[in-house]
PDB file of C-alpha atoms in Angstrom:
ATOM      1  CA  GLY A   1       0.209   0.032  -0.142  1.00  0.00           C
ATOM      2  CA  PHE A   2       1.028   3.342  -0.439  1.00  0.00           C
ATOM      3  CA  GLU A   3       1.794   5.683   2.680  1.00  0.00           C
ATOM      4  CA  TRP A   4       1.065   9.502   2.873  1.00  0.00           C
ATOM      5  CA  ARG A   5       3.906  11.384   5.229  1.00  0.00           C
ATOM      6  CA  ILE A   6       3.309  15.272   5.386  1.00  0.00           C
ATOM      7  CA  GLU A   7       5.553  17.007   7.094  1.00  0.00           C
ATOM      8  CA  PHE A   8       5.805  20.975   8.126  1.00  0.00           C
ATOM      9  CA  GLN A   9       9.535  22.410   8.430  1.00  0.00           C
ATOM     10  CA  PRO A  10      10.149  25.787   9.246  1.00  0.00           C
ATOM     11  CA  LEU A  11      12.643  27.339   6.800  1.00  0.00           C
ATOM     12  CA  ASP A  12      13.190  29.970   4.082  1.00  0.00           C
ATOM     13  CA  VAL A  13      11.735  28.360   1.323  1.00  0.00           C
ATOM     14  CA  ALA A  14      13.313  30.885  -0.874  1.00  0.00           C
ATOM     15  CA  ASP A  15      16.407  30.047   0.340  1.00  0.00           C
ATOM     16  CA  PRO A  16      17.887  26.821  -1.739  1.00  0.00           C
ATOM     17  CA  ALA A  17      20.619  26.318   0.825  1.00  0.00           C
ATOM     18  CA  SER A  18      18.584  25.631   3.877  1.00  0.00           C
ATOM     19  CA  LEU A  19      15.879  23.948   1.672  1.00  0.00           C
ATOM     20  CA  ALA A  20      18.618  21.790   0.316  1.00  0.00           C
ATOM     21  CA  VAL A  21      19.192  20.905   3.926  1.00  0.00           C
ATOM     22  CA  VAL A  22      15.765  20.040   4.744  1.00  0.00           C
ATOM     23  CA  LEU A  23      15.196  18.164   1.669  1.00  0.00           C
ATOM     24  CA  ASP A  24      18.248  16.234   2.491  1.00  0.00           C
ATOM     25  CA  GLU A  25      16.692  15.416   5.443  1.00  0.00           C
ATOM     26  CA  ILE A  26      13.654  14.193   4.305  1.00  0.00           C
ATOM     27  CA  ARG A  27      15.242  12.059   1.793  1.00  0.00           C
ATOM     28  CA  GLY A  28      17.811  10.324   4.384  1.00  0.00           C
ATOM     29  CA  GLN A  29      14.570   9.773   6.890  1.00  0.00           C
ATOM     30  CA  HIS A  30      11.826   8.427   4.796  1.00  0.00           C
ATOM     31  CA  PRO A  31      10.320   7.082   1.225  1.00  0.00           C
ATOM     32  CA  PRO A  32      11.093   8.935  -2.034  1.00  0.00           C
ATOM     33  CA  LEU A  33      10.076  12.417  -1.703  1.00  0.00           C
ATOM     34  CA  ARG A  34       7.251  11.938  -4.646  1.00  0.00           C
ATOM     35  CA  GLY A  35       5.160  15.074  -3.808  1.00  0.00           C
ATOM     36  CA  VAL A  36       5.617  19.074  -3.494  1.00  0.00           C
ATOM     37  CA  VAL A  37       2.796  21.317  -2.233  1.00  0.00           C
ATOM     38  CA  HIS A  38       4.165  25.342  -2.478  1.00  0.00           C
ATOM     39  CA  ALA A  39       1.811  27.411  -0.589  1.00  0.00           C
ATOM     40  CA  ALA A  40       4.196  30.247   0.801  1.00  0.00           C
ATOM     41  CA  SER A  41       3.319  33.650   0.129  1.00  0.00           C
ATOM     42  CA  VAL A  42       3.723  37.594   1.678  1.00  0.00           C
ATOM     43  CA  ILE A  43       0.873  40.282   0.738  1.00  0.00           C
ATOM     44  CA  ALA A  44       1.281  43.853   1.516  1.00  0.00           C
ATOM     45  CA  ASP A  45      -0.812  46.399   0.027  1.00  0.00           C
ATOM     46  CA  ALA A  46       0.911  49.085  -1.452  1.00  0.00           C
ATOM     47  CA  LEU A  47      -0.330  51.500  -4.769  1.00  0.00           C
ATOM     48  CA  ALA A  48       2.743  51.570  -7.332  1.00  0.00           C
ATOM     49  CA  THR A  49       3.849  55.234  -6.759  1.00  0.00           C
ATOM     50  CA  GLU A  50       4.498  53.671  -3.099  1.00  0.00           C
ATOM     51  CA  PHE A  51       6.411  50.619  -3.817  1.00  0.00           C
ATOM     52  CA  ASP A  52       9.855  50.404  -4.339  1.00  0.00           C
ATOM     53  CA  ALA A  53      12.188  47.131  -5.412  1.00  0.00           C
ATOM     54  CA  ALA A  54      12.437  45.960  -1.573  1.00  0.00           C
ATOM     55  CA  ASP A  55       8.584  45.921  -1.616  1.00  0.00           C
ATOM     56  CA  ALA A  56       8.698  44.010  -4.645  1.00  0.00           C
ATOM     57  CA  SER A  57      11.321  41.576  -3.484  1.00  0.00           C
ATOM     58  CA  ALA A  58       9.592  40.837   0.231  1.00  0.00           C
ATOM     59  CA  ILE A  59       6.578  39.678  -1.841  1.00  0.00           C
ATOM     60  CA  LEU A  60       7.894  37.902  -5.080  1.00  0.00           C
ATOM     61  CA  ARG A  61      10.536  36.164  -3.042  1.00  0.00           C
ATOM     62  CA  PRO A  62       8.722  33.608  -0.995  1.00  0.00           C
ATOM     63  CA  LYS A  63       6.137  32.877  -3.682  1.00  0.00           C
ATOM     64  CA  LEU A  64       8.648  32.652  -6.945  1.00  0.00           C
ATOM     65  CA  GLY A  65      11.657  32.014  -5.396  1.00  0.00           C
ATOM     66  CA  GLY A  66      10.446  29.262  -3.383  1.00  0.00           C
ATOM     67  CA  ALA A  67       8.705  27.779  -6.237  1.00  0.00           C
ATOM     68  CA  ILE A  68      12.008  28.045  -8.289  1.00  0.00           C
ATOM     69  CA  ALA A  69      13.922  26.849  -5.629  1.00  0.00           C
ATOM     70  CA  LEU A  70      11.749  23.885  -4.843  1.00  0.00           C
ATOM     71  CA  ASP A  71      11.533  23.052  -8.932  1.00  0.00           C
ATOM     72  CA  ARG A  72      15.476  23.182  -9.180  1.00  0.00           C
ATOM     73  CA  LEU A  73      16.060  21.099  -6.025  1.00  0.00           C
ATOM     74  CA  THR A  74      13.619  18.186  -6.740  1.00  0.00           C
ATOM     75  CA  ARG A  75      14.497  17.902 -10.365  1.00  0.00           C
ATOM     76  CA  ASP A  76      16.168  14.019  -9.697  1.00  0.00           C
ATOM     77  CA  ASP A  77      13.272  12.765  -6.979  1.00  0.00           C
ATOM     78  CA  PRO A  78      10.513  11.005  -8.279  1.00  0.00           C
ATOM     79  CA  ILE A  79       7.859  13.690  -8.059  1.00  0.00           C
ATOM     80  CA  GLU A  80       4.422  12.583  -8.701  1.00  0.00           C
ATOM     81  CA  LEU A  81       2.688  15.825  -7.665  1.00  0.00           C
ATOM     82  CA  PHE A  82       4.242  19.193  -7.858  1.00  0.00           C
ATOM     83  CA  LEU A  83       1.217  22.063  -6.976  1.00  0.00           C
ATOM     84  CA  LEU A  84       1.612  25.396  -6.506  1.00  0.00           C
ATOM     85  CA  PHE A  85      -0.871  27.589  -5.061  1.00  0.00           C
ATOM     86  CA  SER A  86      -1.560  30.764  -7.268  1.00  0.00           C
ATOM     87  CA  SER A  87      -4.914  33.090  -6.836  1.00  0.00           C
ATOM     88  CA  ALA A  88      -7.657  34.057  -8.515  1.00  0.00           C
ATOM     89  CA  THR A  89      -6.281  37.498  -8.618  1.00  0.00           C
ATOM     90  CA  THR A  90      -4.215  36.232 -11.613  1.00  0.00           C
ATOM     91  CA  LEU A  91      -7.351  36.319 -13.667  1.00  0.00           C
ATOM     92  CA  LEU A  92      -8.758  39.679 -12.218  1.00  0.00           C
ATOM     93  CA  GLY A  93      -6.048  41.592 -11.147  1.00  0.00           C
ATOM     94  CA  ALA A  94      -6.056  43.122  -7.561  1.00  0.00           C
ATOM     95  CA  PRO A  95      -5.792  46.699  -6.853  1.00  0.00           C
ATOM     96  CA  GLY A  96      -2.745  47.352  -4.584  1.00  0.00           C
ATOM     97  CA  GLN A  97      -1.447  44.013  -5.167  1.00  0.00           C
ATOM     98  CA  GLY A  98       0.404  44.191  -8.508  1.00  0.00           C
ATOM     99  CA  ALA A  99       3.616  42.205  -7.432  1.00  0.00           C
ATOM    100  CA  TYR A 100       1.456  39.858  -5.507  1.00  0.00           C
ATOM    101  CA  VAL A 101      -0.485  38.925  -8.933  1.00  0.00           C
ATOM    102  CA  ALA A 102       2.857  39.005 -11.039  1.00  0.00           C
ATOM    103  CA  ALA A 103       4.377  36.149  -8.471  1.00  0.00           C
ATOM    104  CA  ASN A 104       0.985  34.178  -9.136  1.00  0.00           C
ATOM    105  CA  CYS A 105       1.399  34.751 -12.773  1.00  0.00           C
ATOM    106  CA  ALA A 106       5.079  33.461 -12.771  1.00  0.00           C
ATOM    107  CA  LEU A 107       4.204  30.261 -10.699  1.00  0.00           C
ATOM    108  CA  GLU A 108       1.467  29.444 -13.709  1.00  0.00           C
ATOM    109  CA  ALA A 109       4.602  30.170 -15.903  1.00  0.00           C
ATOM    110  CA  LEU A 110       6.533  27.738 -13.783  1.00  0.00           C
ATOM    111  CA  ALA A 111       3.897  24.624 -13.837  1.00  0.00           C
ATOM    112  CA  ARG A 112       3.781  25.068 -17.514  1.00  0.00           C
ATOM    113  CA  ALA A 113       7.344  25.100 -17.992  1.00  0.00           C
ATOM    114  CA  ARG A 114       7.533  21.918 -15.754  1.00  0.00           C
ATOM    115  CA  ARG A 115       4.934  20.283 -18.026  1.00  0.00           C
ATOM    116  CA  ALA A 116       6.862  21.233 -21.092  1.00  0.00           C
ATOM    117  CA  GLN A 117       9.564  19.423 -20.101  1.00  0.00           C
ATOM    118  CA  GLY A 118       7.402  16.481 -19.064  1.00  0.00           C
ATOM    119  CA  LYS A 119       7.452  16.961 -15.332  1.00  0.00           C
ATOM    120  CA  PRO A 120       4.367  17.012 -13.254  1.00  0.00           C
ATOM    121  CA  ALA A 121       2.785  20.468 -12.177  1.00  0.00           C
ATOM    122  CA  LEU A 122      -0.458  22.213 -11.404  1.00  0.00           C
ATOM    123  CA  ALA A 123      -1.051  25.408 -10.312  1.00  0.00           C
ATOM    124  CA  VAL A 124      -3.964  26.080  -8.899  1.00  0.00           C
ATOM    125  CA  ALA A 125      -5.746  29.623  -8.740  1.00  0.00           C
ATOM    126  CA  TRP A 126      -7.894  29.797  -5.797  1.00  0.00           C
ATOM    127  CA  GLY A 127     -10.947  31.939  -5.600  1.00  0.00           C
ATOM    128  CA  PRO A 128     -11.495  33.345  -1.903  1.00  0.00           C
ATOM    129  CA  ILE A 129     -11.525  31.253   1.247  1.00  0.00           C
ATOM    130  CA  GLU A 130     -13.675  32.597   3.844  1.00  0.00           C
ATOM    131  CA  ASP A 131     -11.530  30.618   7.031  1.00  0.00           C
ATOM    132  CA  ALA A 132      -7.942  30.208   6.398  1.00  0.00           C
ATOM    133  CA  GLY A 133      -5.251  32.459   5.466  1.00  0.00           C
ATOM    134  CA  TYR A 134      -4.690  36.319   4.397  1.00  0.00           C
ATOM    135  CA  LEU A 135      -8.853  36.483   3.427  1.00  0.00           C
ATOM    136  CA  ALA A 136     -10.046  34.955   6.099  1.00  0.00           C
ATOM    137  CA  GLU A 137      -8.555  37.671   8.442  1.00  0.00           C
ATOM    138  CA  ARG A 138      -9.802  40.437   6.135  1.00  0.00           C
ATOM    139  CA  ARG A 139     -13.424  40.367   5.350  1.00  0.00           C
ATOM    140  CA  ASP A 140     -13.741  43.602   3.147  1.00  0.00           C
ATOM    141  CA  THR A 141     -10.768  42.195   0.870  1.00  0.00           C
ATOM    142  CA  ARG A 142     -12.142  38.592   0.573  1.00  0.00           C
ATOM    143  CA  ASP A 143     -15.612  40.180  -0.491  1.00  0.00           C
ATOM    144  CA  ALA A 144     -14.244  42.443  -2.683  1.00  0.00           C
ATOM    145  CA  LEU A 145     -12.567  39.757  -4.327  1.00  0.00           C
ATOM    146  CA  ALA A 146     -15.530  37.320  -4.324  1.00  0.00           C
ATOM    147  CA  ARG A 147     -17.876  40.101  -5.833  1.00  0.00           C
ATOM    148  CA  ARG A 148     -15.370  40.654  -8.644  1.00  0.00           C
ATOM    149  CA  LEU A 149     -15.092  36.888  -9.350  1.00  0.00           C
ATOM    150  CA  GLY A 150     -18.980  36.368  -9.021  1.00  0.00           C
ATOM    151  CA  ALA A 151     -18.449  33.941  -6.432  1.00  0.00           C
ATOM    152  CA  ARG A 152     -18.858  33.173  -3.029  1.00  0.00           C
ATOM    153  CA  PRO A 153     -15.779  32.892  -0.432  1.00  0.00           C
ATOM    154  CA  LEU A 154     -15.395  28.862  -0.012  1.00  0.00           C
ATOM    155  CA  PRO A 155     -14.511  26.736   3.215  1.00  0.00           C
ATOM    156  CA  ALA A 156     -10.648  25.824   3.134  1.00  0.00           C
ATOM    157  CA  THR A 157     -12.037  21.916   3.204  1.00  0.00           C
ATOM    158  CA  GLN A 158     -14.322  22.671   0.437  1.00  0.00           C
ATOM    159  CA  ALA A 159     -11.731  23.731  -1.835  1.00  0.00           C
ATOM    160  CA  LEU A 160      -9.098  21.411  -1.290  1.00  0.00           C
ATOM    161  CA  SER A 161     -11.732  18.346  -1.729  1.00  0.00           C
ATOM    162  CA  ALA A 162     -11.455  19.583  -5.341  1.00  0.00           C
ATOM    163  CA  LEU A 163      -7.887  19.088  -5.473  1.00  0.00           C
ATOM    164  CA  PRO A 164      -8.291  15.418  -6.331  1.00  0.00           C
ATOM    165  CA  ALA A 165     -10.342  16.141  -9.348  1.00  0.00           C
ATOM    166  CA  LEU A 166      -8.174  19.591 -10.310  1.00  0.00           C
ATOM    167  CA  ALA A 167      -5.109  16.866 -10.290  1.00  0.00           C
ATOM    168  CA  ALA A 168      -6.629  13.937 -12.288  1.00  0.00           C
ATOM    169  CA  SER A 169      -7.662  16.786 -14.904  1.00  0.00           C
ATOM    170  CA  GLY A 170      -4.498  16.553 -16.694  1.00  0.00           C
ATOM    171  CA  LEU A 171      -4.590  20.684 -16.368  1.00  0.00           C
ATOM    172  CA  THR A 172      -1.663  22.579 -15.572  1.00  0.00           C
ATOM    173  CA  ALA A 173      -2.975  25.691 -14.533  1.00  0.00           C
ATOM    174  CA  ALA A 174      -6.648  25.680 -13.273  1.00  0.00           C
ATOM    175  CA  GLY A 175      -8.789  28.523 -11.652  1.00  0.00           C
ATOM    176  CA  PHE A 176     -11.107  27.132  -8.273  1.00  0.00           C
ATOM    177  CA  ALA A 177     -13.682  29.860  -7.087  1.00  0.00           C
TER     178      ALA A 177
END
């Protein structure tokens, strides 16, 4: 039978050296690494006129830098699932979140690049989640995104229950709201 083992490791996923140490520990203590789920992000709302390169880097680094590091450092593992958490903001934009939207668009491009190389990848552009994550604490922002999408916020368990169907769909990028 197949055994799932899920581990949470506190680290800077965008730091390749730290990530390599954790991946080597996982490889040394467990069966082969077969799946990666990347959901790291930082959101800092600001208008473009109030934003600088350091602000953009703080947002791009965990989401995009982490995805790139995971992609590079797991190339030799028998990965069957490479799941990237994107955002429905890639479909409609989000006022004050240009760097966040750009990072998510880049995740979706990474998923397409992996697929073109014969590697598994799925980027899910999640709609608003009502009870977990950034939007759970920011009701006005969540409701505004839901209105722009024409969708109601979903409980995390309902959204995540769609993952098997999304993974089986053969899509490289999918929106779910």
